[in-house]
Coordinates of C-alpha atoms in Angstrom, one line a residue:
M1 CA 16.2 11.6 -1.0
K2 CA 14.1 8.6 -1.3
I3 CA 11.7 7.0 1.2
E4 CA 11.2 3.9 -0.7
E5 CA 12.7 0.7 0.7
S6 CA 16.5 0.7 0.2
N7 CA 19.7 -0.8 1.5
I8 CA 21.0 2.6 2.4
V9 CA 20.8 3.4 6.1
E10 CA 19.3 7.0 6.4
T11 CA 21.1 9.2 8.9
N12 CA 19.2 12.4 8.2
D13 CA 16.1 12.9 10.2
Y14 CA 13.8 14.4 7.6
R15 CA 10.5 16.1 8.4
V16 CA 7.6 13.8 7.8
I17 CA 4.0 14.7 7.2
I18 CA 1.4 11.9 7.2
Y19 CA -1.9 12.1 5.5
P20 CA -4.0 9.1 6.5
A21 CA -7.0 8.1 4.2
S22 CA -10.1 6.6 5.7
R23 CA -10.0 3.7 3.2
P24 CA -7.5 2.1 0.8
F25 CA -6.9 3.8 -2.6
E26 CA -8.3 2.2 -5.7
T27 CA -5.6 1.4 -8.3
K28 CA -6.6 4.4 -10.5
E29 CA -6.8 6.7 -7.6
A30 CA -3.2 5.8 -6.4
K31 CA -1.9 6.3 -10.0
V32 CA -3.5 9.9 -10.2
I33 CA -2.4 10.8 -6.7
T34 CA 1.1 9.6 -7.4
E35 CA 1.2 11.7 -10.6
K36 CA -0.2 14.8 -8.9
L37 CA 2.3 14.5 -6.0
F38 CA 5.3 13.9 -8.2
D39 CA 4.4 16.9 -10.3
F40 CA 3.8 19.1 -7.1
L41 CA 6.9 18.1 -5.3
A42 CA 9.1 18.7 -8.4
T43 CA 8.3 22.4 -8.1
W44 CA 7.7 22.7 -4.3
A45 CA 9.6 25.6 -2.9
A46 CA 10.0 27.8 0.1
H47 CA 10.8 31.4 -0.6
G48 CA 11.8 30.5 -4.2
K49 CA 14.2 27.8 -3.0
P50 CA 13.4 24.2 -4.1
L51 CA 12.5 21.9 -1.3
A52 CA 14.3 18.4 -1.3
S53 CA 11.3 16.2 -0.9
S54 CA 9.8 12.9 -1.8
F55 CA 6.7 10.8 -1.0
K56 CA 5.4 7.3 -0.8
I57 CA 2.0 5.7 -0.4
E58 CA 2.2 3.3 2.6
K59 CA -0.1 0.3 2.8
N60 CA -2.1 1.7 0.0
Q61 CA -3.8 4.1 2.4
F62 CA -1.4 6.5 3.9
I63 CA 0.4 9.3 2.0
I64 CA 3.8 10.1 3.5
I65 CA 5.5 13.4 2.6
C66 CA 9.2 13.7 3.5
V67 CA 11.2 17.0 3.4
D68 CA 14.9 17.4 4.0
E69 CA 14.9 20.6 6.1
E70 CA 18.6 20.5 6.6
K71 CA 18.8 21.9 3.0
E72 CA 15.8 24.3 3.1
V73 CA 13.1 24.6 5.7
A74 CA 9.4 24.2 4.6
S75 CA 7.9 27.6 5.6
G76 CA 4.3 28.5 6.2
C77 CA 3.6 29.3 2.5
S78 CA 5.1 26.1 1.3
I79 CA 3.2 24.1 3.9
D80 CA 0.1 25.9 2.8
A81 CA 0.8 25.0 -0.9
L82 CA 1.1 21.3 0.2
G83 CA -2.2 21.5 2.2
K84 CA -3.9 22.9 -0.9
I85 CA -2.9 20.1 -3.2
M86 CA -3.7 17.6 -0.5
K87 CA -7.2 19.2 0.0
E88 CA -7.7 19.0 -3.8
I89 CA -6.9 15.3 -3.7
D90 CA -9.0 14.7 -0.6
E91 CA -12.0 16.5 -2.2
E92 CA -11.7 14.7 -5.5
Y93 CA -11.7 11.1 -4.0
Q94 CA -13.4 11.7 -0.6
L95 CA -10.5 10.2 1.4
G96 CA -10.9 11.8 4.7
L97 CA -7.2 12.9 4.7
F98 CA -7.8 15.7 7.2
D99 CA -10.0 13.7 9.5
R100 CA -7.9 13.1 12.6
M101 CA -10.6 11.5 14.6
K102 CA -10.1 8.0 13.4
A103 CA -7.8 5.1 14.1
S104 CA -6.2 2.7 11.7
F105 CA -4.8 -0.7 12.7
I106 CA -3.9 -4.1 11.2
E107 CA -6.0 -7.1 12.1
N108 CA -5.4 -10.4 10.4
G109 CA -3.0 -8.8 8.0
E110 CA -5.6 -6.2 6.8
V111 CA -5.6 -2.4 7.3
K112 CA -8.8 -1.3 9.0
T113 CA -10.0 2.2 9.9
L114 CA -12.6 3.2 12.4
K115 CA -13.9 6.4 13.8
L116 CA -11.8 7.0 16.9
L117 CA -14.9 6.8 19.2
D118 CA -15.9 3.4 17.7
F119 CA -12.3 2.2 17.9
K120 CA -12.1 3.1 21.6
T121 CA -15.5 1.4 22.3
K122 CA -14.4 -1.8 20.6
I123 CA -11.2 -1.8 22.7
R124 CA -13.0 -1.2 25.9
N125 CA -15.5 -3.9 25.1
G126 CA -12.8 -6.4 24.1
E127 CA -14.2 -6.6 20.5
L128 CA -10.7 -6.0 19.1
P129 CA -8.0 -8.6 19.9
K130 CA -4.8 -7.3 21.6
E131 CA -2.8 -8.8 18.7
I132 CA -3.7 -5.9 16.5
E133 CA -1.0 -3.4 15.4
V134 CA -1.9 0.3 15.6
F135 CA -0.7 3.2 13.3
D136 CA 0.5 6.5 14.8
F137 CA -0.1 9.5 12.5
S138 CA 1.6 11.9 15.0
K139 CA 5.1 11.0 13.8
N140 CA 6.9 14.0 12.3
T141 CA 10.5 12.8 11.7
Y142 CA 11.6 10.2 9.3
L143 CA 13.4 8.1 11.9
D144 CA 10.5 8.2 14.2
F145 CA 8.3 7.2 11.3
L146 CA 10.5 4.2 10.4
S147 CA 10.5 2.9 13.9
H148 CA 7.2 3.9 15.5
F149 CA 4.5 4.4 12.7
L150 CA 3.1 0.9 13.2
L151 CA 3.4 -0.6 16.6
P152 CA 2.0 -3.7 18.5
F153 CA -1.1 -2.8 20.4
E154 CA 0.6 -2.9 23.8
K155 CA 3.3 -0.5 22.7
S156 CA 1.0 1.9 21.0
W157 CA -1.0 5.0 22.0
A158 CA -4.1 2.8 22.1
S159 CA -2.9 0.7 25.0
S160 CA -3.8 3.6 27.3
I161 CA -7.5 3.4 26.4
K162 CA -9.5 2.4 29.4

């Protein structure tokens, strides 16, 4: 299973776990993160059974983990193991991977991230244009991720900010 761009239409709805960083990765960081995740996922298992999984770094700022739970379900212990490696990565590079009180969006072709409170204030004050696209970190299936991870402002969760 690969979640890179491909000509193959995916029909399985894999489980997706999104880790949003508060800033873009430096080239060296992305390389080390890629190596660590590749090594981890090669041995990732649930109750001794290997998990069919993959990952990608999206927009040089978001780590997307994908698991085919039709083959084997990621259990509590395996999710804890993933959380442990992600916390190690987070602590090593100070990425804010577990900070869910932030919003990321694209403005003028550039990914930007703000504290959620600041993002809401800028929306309310009209300081952000309605042409932005907003990321939604709550997606937990691959098909939902593909179609709804990045949406125009008016179709995103942010459009309800008053």
